[in-house]
mmCIF file of N, CA and C in Angstrom:
data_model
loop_
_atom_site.group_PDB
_atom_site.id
_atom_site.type_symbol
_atom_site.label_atom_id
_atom_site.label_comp_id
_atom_site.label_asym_id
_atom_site.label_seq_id
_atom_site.Cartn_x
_atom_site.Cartn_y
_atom_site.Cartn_z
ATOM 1 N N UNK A 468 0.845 -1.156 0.000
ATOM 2 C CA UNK A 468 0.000 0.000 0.000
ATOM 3 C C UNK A 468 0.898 1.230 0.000
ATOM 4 N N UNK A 469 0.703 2.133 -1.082
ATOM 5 C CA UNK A 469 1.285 3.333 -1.064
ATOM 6 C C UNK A 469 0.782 4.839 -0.387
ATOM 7 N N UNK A 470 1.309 4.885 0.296
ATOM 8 C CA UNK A 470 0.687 6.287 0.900
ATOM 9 C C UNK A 470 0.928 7.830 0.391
ATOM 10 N N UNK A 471 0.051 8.491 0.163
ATOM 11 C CA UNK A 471 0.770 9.931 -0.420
ATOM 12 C C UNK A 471 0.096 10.934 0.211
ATOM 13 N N UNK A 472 1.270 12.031 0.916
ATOM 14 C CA UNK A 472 1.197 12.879 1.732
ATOM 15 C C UNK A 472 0.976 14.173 0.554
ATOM 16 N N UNK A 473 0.408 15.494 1.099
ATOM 17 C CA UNK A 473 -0.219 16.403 0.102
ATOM 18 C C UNK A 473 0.089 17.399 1.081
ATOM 19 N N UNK A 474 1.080 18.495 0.408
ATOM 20 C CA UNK A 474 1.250 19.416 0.864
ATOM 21 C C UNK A 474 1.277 20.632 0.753
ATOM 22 N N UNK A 475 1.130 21.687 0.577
ATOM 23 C CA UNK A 475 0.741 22.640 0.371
ATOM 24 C C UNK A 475 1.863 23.879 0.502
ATOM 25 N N UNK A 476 2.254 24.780 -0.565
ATOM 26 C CA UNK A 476 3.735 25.470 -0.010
ATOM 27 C C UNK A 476 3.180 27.255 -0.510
ATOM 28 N N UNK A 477 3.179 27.735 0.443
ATOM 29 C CA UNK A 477 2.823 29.200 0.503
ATOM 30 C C UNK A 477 4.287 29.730 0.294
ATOM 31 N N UNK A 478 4.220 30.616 -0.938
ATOM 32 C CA UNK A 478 5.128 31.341 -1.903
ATOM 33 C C UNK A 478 5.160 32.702 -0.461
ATOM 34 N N UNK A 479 6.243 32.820 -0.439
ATOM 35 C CA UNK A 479 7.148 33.799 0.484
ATOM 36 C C UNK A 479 7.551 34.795 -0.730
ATOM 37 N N UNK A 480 6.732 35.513 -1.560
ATOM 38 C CA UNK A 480 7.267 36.479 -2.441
ATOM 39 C C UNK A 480 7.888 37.760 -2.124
ATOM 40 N N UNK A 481 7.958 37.540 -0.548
ATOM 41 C CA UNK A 481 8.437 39.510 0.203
ATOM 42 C C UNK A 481 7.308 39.922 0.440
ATOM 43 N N UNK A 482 6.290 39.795 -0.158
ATOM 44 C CA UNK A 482 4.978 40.916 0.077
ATOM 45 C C UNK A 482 4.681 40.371 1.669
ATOM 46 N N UNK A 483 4.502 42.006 2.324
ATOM 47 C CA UNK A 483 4.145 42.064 3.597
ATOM 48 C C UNK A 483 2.721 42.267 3.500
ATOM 49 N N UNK A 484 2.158 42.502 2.725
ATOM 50 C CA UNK A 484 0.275 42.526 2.454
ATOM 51 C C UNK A 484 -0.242 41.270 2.489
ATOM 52 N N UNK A 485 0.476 40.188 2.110
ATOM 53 C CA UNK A 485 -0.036 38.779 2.003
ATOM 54 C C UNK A 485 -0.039 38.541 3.549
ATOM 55 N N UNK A 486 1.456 38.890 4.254
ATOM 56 C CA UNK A 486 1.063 38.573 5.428
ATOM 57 C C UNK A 486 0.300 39.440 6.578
ATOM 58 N N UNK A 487 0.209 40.382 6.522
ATOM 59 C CA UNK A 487 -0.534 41.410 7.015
ATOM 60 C C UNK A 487 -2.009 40.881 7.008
ATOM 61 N N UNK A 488 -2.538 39.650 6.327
ATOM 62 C CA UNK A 488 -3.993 39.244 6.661
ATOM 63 C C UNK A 488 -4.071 38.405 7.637
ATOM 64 N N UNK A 489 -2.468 37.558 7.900
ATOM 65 C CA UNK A 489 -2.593 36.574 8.882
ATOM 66 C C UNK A 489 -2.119 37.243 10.477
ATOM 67 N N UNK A 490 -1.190 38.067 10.125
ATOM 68 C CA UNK A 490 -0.589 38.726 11.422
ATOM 69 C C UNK A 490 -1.270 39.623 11.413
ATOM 70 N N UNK A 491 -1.921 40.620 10.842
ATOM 71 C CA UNK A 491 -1.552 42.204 11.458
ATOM 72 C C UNK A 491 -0.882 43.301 10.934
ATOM 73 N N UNK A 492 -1.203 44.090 10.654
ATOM 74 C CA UNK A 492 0.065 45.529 10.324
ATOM 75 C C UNK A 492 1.087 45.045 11.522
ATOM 76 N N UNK A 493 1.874 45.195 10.518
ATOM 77 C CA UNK A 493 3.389 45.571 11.758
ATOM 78 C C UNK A 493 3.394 46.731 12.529
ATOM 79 N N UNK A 494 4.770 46.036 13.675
ATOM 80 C CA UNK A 494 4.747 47.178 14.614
ATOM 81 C C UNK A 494 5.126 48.816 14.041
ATOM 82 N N UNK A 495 6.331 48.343 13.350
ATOM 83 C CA UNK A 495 6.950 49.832 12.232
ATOM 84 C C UNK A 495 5.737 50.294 11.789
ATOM 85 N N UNK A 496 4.276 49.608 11.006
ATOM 86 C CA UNK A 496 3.676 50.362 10.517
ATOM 87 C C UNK A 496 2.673 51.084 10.941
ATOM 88 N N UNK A 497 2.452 50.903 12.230
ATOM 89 C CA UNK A 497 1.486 50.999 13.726
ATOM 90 C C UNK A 497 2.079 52.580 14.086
ATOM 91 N N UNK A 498 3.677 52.515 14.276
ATOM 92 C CA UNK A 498 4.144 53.725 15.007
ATOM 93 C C UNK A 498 4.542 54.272 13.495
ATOM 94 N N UNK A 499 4.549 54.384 12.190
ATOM 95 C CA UNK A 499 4.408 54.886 11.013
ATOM 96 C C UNK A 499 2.651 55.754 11.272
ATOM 97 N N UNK A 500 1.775 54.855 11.070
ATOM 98 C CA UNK A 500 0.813 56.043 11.213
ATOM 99 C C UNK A 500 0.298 56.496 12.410
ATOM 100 N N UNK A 501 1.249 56.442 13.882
ATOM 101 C CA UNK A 501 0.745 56.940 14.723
ATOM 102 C C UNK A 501 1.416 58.533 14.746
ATOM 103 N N UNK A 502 3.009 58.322 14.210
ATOM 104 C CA UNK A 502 3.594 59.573 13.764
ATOM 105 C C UNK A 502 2.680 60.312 12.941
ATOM 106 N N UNK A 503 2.202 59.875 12.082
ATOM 107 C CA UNK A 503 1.818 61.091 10.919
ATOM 108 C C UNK A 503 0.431 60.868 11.550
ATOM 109 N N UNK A 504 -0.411 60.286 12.499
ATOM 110 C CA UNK A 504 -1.566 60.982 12.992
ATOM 111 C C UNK A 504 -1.111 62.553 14.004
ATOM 112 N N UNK A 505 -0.205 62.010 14.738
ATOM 113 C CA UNK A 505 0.949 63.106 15.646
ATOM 114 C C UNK A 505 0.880 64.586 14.721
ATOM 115 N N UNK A 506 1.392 63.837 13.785
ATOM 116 C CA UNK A 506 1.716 65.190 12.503
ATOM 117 C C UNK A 506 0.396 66.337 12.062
ATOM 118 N N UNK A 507 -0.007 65.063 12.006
ATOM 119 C CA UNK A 507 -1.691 65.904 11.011
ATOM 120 C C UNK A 507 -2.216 66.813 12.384
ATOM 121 N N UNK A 508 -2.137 66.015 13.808
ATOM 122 C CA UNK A 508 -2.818 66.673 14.505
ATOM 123 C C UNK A 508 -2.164 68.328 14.864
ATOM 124 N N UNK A 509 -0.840 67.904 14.797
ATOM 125 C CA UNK A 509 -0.296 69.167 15.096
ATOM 126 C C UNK A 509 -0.336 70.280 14.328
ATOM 127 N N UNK A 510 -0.788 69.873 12.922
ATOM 128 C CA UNK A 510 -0.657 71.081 11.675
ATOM 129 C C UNK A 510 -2.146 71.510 12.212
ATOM 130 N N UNK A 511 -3.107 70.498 12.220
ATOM 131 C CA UNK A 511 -4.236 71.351 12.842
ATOM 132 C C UNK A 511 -4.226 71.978 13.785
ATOM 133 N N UNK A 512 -3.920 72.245 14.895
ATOM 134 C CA UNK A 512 -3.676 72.998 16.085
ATOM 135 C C UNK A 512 -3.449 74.074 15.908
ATOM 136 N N UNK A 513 -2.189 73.907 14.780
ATOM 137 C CA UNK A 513 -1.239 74.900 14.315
ATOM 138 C C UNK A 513 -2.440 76.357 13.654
ATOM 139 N N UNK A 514 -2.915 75.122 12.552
ATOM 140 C CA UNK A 514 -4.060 75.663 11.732
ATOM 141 C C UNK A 514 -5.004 76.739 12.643
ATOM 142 N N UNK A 515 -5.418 75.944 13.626
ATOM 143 C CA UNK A 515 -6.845 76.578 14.547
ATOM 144 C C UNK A 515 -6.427 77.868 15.435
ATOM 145 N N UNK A 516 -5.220 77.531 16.187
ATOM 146 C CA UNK A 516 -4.453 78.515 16.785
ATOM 147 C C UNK A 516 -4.200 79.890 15.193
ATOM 148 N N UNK A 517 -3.425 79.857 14.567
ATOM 149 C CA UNK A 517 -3.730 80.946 13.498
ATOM 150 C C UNK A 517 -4.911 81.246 13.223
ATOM 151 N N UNK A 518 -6.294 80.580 13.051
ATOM 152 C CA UNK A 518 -7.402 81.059 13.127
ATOM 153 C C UNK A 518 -8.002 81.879 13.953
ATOM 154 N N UNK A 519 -8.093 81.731 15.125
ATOM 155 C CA UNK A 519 -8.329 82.201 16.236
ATOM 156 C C UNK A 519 -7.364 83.564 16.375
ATOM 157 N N UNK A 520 -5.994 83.747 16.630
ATOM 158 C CA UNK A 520 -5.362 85.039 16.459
ATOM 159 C C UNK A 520 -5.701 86.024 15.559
ATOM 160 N N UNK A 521 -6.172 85.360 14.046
ATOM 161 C CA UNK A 521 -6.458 86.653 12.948
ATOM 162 C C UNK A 521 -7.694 87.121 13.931
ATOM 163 N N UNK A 522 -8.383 86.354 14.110
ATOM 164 C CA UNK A 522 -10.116 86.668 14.984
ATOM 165 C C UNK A 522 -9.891 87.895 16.009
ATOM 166 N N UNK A 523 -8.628 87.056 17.103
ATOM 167 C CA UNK A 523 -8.714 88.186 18.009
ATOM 168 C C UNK A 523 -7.592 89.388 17.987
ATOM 169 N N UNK A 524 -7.234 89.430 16.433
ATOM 170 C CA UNK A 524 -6.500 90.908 16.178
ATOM 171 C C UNK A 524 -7.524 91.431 14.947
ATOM 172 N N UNK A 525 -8.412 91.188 14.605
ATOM 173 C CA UNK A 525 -9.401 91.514 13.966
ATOM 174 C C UNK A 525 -10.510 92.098 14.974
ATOM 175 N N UNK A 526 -10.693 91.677 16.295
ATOM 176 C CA UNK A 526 -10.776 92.063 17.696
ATOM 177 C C UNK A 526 -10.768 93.289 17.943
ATOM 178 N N UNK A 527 -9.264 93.557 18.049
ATOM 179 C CA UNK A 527 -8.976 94.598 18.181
ATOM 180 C C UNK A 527 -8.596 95.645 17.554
ATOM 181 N N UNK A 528 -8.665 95.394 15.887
ATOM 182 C CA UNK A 528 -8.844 96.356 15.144
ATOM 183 C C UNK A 528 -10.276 96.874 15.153
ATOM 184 N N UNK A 529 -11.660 95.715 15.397
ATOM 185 C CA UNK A 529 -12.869 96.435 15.444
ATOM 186 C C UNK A 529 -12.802 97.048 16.617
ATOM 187 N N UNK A 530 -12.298 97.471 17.797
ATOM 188 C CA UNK A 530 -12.627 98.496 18.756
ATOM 189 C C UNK A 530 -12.168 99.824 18.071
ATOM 190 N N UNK A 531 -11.149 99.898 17.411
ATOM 191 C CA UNK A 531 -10.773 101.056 16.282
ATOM 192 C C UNK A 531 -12.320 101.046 15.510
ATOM 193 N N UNK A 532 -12.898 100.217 14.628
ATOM 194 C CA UNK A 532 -13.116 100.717 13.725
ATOM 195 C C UNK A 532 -14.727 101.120 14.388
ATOM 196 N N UNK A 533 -14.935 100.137 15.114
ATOM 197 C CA UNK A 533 -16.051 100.860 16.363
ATOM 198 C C UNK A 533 -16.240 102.336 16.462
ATOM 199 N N UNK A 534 -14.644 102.883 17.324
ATOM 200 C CA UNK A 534 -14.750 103.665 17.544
ATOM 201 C C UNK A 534 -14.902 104.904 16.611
ATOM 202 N N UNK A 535 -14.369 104.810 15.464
ATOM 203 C CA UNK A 535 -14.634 105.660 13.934
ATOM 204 C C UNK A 535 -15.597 105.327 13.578
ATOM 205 N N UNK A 536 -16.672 104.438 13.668
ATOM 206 C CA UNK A 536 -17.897 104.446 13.344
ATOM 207 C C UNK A 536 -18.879 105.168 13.909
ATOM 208 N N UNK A 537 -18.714 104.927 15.362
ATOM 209 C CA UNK A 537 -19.692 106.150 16.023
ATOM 210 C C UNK A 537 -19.399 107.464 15.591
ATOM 211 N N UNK A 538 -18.137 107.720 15.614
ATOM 212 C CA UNK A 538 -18.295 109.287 15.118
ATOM 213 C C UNK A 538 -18.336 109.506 13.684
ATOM 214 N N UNK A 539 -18.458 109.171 13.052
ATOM 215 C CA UNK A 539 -18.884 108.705 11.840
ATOM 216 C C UNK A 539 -20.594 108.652 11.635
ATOM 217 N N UNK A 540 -21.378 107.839 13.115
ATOM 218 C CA UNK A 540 -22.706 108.372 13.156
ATOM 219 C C UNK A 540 -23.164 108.873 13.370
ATOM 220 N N UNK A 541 -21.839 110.264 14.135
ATOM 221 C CA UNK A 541 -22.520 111.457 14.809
ATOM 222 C C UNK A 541 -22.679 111.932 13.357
ATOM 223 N N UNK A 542 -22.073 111.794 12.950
ATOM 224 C CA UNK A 542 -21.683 112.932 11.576
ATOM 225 C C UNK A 542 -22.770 112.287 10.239
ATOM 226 N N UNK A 543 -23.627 111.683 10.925
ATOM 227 C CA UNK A 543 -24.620 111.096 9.532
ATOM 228 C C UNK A 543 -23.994 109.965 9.139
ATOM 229 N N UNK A 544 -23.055 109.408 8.860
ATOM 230 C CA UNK A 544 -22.170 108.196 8.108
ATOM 231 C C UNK A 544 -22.693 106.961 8.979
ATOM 232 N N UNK A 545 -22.822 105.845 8.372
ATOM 233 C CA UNK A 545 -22.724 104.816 8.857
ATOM 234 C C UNK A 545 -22.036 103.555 7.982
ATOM 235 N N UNK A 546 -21.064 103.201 8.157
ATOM 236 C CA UNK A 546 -19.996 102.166 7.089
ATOM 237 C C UNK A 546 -20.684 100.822 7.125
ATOM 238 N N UNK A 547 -21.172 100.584 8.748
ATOM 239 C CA UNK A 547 -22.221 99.068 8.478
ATOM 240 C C UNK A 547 -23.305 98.852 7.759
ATOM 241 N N UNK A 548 -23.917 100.059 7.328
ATOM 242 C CA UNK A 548 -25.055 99.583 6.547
ATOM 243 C C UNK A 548 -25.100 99.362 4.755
ATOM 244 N N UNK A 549 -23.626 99.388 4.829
ATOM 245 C CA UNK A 549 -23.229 99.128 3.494
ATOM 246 C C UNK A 549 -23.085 97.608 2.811
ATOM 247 N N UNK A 550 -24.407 97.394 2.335
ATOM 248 C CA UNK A 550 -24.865 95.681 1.853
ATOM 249 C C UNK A 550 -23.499 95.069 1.172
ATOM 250 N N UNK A 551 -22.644 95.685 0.756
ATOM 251 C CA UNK A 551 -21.543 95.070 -0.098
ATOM 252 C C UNK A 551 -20.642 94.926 0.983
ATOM 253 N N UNK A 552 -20.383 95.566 2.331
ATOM 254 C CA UNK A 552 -19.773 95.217 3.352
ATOM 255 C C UNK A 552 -20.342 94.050 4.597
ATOM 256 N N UNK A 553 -21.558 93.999 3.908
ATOM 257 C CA UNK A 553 -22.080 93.005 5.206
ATOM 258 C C UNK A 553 -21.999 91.557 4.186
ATOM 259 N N UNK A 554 -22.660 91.750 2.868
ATOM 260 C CA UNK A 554 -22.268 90.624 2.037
ATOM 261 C C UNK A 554 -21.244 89.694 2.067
ATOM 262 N N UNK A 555 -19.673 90.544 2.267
ATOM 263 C CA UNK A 555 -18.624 90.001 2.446
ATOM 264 C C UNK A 555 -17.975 89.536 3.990
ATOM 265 N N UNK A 556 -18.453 90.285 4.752
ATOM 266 C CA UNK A 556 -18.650 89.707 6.153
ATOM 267 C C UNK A 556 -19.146 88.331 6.457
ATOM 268 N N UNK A 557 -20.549 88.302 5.742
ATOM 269 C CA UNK A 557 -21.072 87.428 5.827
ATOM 270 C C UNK A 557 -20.526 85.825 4.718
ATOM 271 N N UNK A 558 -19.998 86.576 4.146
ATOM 272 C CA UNK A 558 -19.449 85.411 3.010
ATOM 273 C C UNK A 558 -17.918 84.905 3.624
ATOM 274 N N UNK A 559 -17.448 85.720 4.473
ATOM 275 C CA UNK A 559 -16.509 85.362 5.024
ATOM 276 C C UNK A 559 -16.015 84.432 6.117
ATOM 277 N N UNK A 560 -17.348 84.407 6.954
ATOM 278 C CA UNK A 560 -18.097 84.127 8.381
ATOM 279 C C UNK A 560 -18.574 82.655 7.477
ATOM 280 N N UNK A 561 -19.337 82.368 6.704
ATOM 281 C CA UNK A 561 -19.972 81.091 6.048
ATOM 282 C C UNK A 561 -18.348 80.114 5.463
ATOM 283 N N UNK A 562 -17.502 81.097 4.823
ATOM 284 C CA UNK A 562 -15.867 80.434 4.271
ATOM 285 C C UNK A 562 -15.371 79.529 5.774
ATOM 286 N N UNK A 563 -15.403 80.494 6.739
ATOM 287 C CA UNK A 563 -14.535 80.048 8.106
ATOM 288 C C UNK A 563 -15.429 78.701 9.078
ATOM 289 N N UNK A 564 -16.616 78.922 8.873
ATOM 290 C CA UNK A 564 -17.611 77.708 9.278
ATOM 291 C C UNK A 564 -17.415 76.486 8.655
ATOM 292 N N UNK A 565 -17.844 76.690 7.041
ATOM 293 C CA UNK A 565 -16.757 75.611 6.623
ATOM 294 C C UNK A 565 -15.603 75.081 6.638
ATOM 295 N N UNK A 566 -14.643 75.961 6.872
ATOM 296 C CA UNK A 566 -13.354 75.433 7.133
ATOM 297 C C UNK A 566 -13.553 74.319 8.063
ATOM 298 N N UNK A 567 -14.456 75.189 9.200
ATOM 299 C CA UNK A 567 -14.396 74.535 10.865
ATOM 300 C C UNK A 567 -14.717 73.379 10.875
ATOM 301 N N UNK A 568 -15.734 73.209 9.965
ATOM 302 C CA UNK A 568 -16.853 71.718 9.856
ATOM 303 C C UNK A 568 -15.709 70.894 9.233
ATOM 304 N N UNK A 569 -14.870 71.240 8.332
ATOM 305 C CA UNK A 569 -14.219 70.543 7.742
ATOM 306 C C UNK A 569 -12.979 69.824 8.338
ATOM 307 N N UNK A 570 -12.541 70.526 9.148
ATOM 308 C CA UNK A 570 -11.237 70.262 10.409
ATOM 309 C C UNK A 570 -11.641 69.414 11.186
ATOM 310 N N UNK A 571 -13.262 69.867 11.623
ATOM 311 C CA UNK A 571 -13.937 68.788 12.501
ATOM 312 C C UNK A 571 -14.039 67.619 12.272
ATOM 313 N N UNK A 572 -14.661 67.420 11.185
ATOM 314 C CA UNK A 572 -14.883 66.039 10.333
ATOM 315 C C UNK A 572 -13.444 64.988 10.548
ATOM 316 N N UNK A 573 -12.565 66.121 9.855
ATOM 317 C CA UNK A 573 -11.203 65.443 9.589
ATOM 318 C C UNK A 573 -10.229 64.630 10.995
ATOM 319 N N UNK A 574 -10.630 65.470 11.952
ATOM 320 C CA UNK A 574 -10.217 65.228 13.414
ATOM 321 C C UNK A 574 -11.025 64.117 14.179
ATOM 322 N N UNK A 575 -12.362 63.801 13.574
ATOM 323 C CA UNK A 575 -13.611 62.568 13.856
ATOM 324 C C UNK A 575 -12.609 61.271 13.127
ATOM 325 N N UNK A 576 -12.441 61.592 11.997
ATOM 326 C CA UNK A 576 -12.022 60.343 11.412
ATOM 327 C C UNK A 576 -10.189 59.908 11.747
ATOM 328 N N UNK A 577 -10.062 61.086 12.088
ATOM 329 C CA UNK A 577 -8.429 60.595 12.676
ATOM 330 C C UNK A 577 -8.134 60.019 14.254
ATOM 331 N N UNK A 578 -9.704 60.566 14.535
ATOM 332 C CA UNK A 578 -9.734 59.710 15.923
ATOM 333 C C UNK A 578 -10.067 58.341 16.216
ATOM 334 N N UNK A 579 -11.044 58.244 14.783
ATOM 335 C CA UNK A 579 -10.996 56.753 14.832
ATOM 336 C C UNK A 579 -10.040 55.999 13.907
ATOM 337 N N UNK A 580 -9.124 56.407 13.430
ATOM 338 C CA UNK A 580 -8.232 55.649 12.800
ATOM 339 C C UNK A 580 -7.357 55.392 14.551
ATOM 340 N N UNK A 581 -7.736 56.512 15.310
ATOM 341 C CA UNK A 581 -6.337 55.916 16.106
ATOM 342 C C UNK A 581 -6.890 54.543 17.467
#
């Protein structure tokens, strides 16, 4: 009686994707995107912090422009009621909301990658 054994030989081609279904991402590639989550988070910070400063030196240029406005309404003038200035205010204010929503979003999904 002849017996025959059947064996089976999994090709070792280098590819770490083949094995990456049986193991796992590697450790290198674990602290690979924990760095560049590190990264992304910090450019945002970076990002939000510059946002916030134009805001509050824009702040304090409106107590200036405040203050030239009132006398400006002693004198009949009023610069706010100028629709092409509130237009762009307002178009500006809708640009920066989006941004925000958009950072937000981006910071949801990087939290669950981590």
């Amino acid at each position: 009686m002849t017996t025959v054994t059947v064996t089976m030989e999994v090709p070792s081609g280098g590819k770490t994707e083949d094995r990456s279904i049986f193991s796992g991402p590697s450790s290198a590639q674990i602290i690979e995107e924990t760095e560049y989550v590190r990264k992304i988070r910090t450019t945002l910070e970076k990002i939000r912090n510059r946002m916030f400063k134009e805001e509050d030196g824009r702040g304090n240029a409106r107590h200036k422009v405040d203050a030239e406005q009132s006398g400006n309404v002693q004198n009949g003038l009023d610069s706010t009621t100028d629709p092409t200035r509130l237009d762009l205010l307002l178009e500006s204010m809708r640009r920066k909301d989006q941004q925000l929503l958009e950072m937000n979003k981006e910071n949801e999904v990087l939290q669950i990658k981590v």
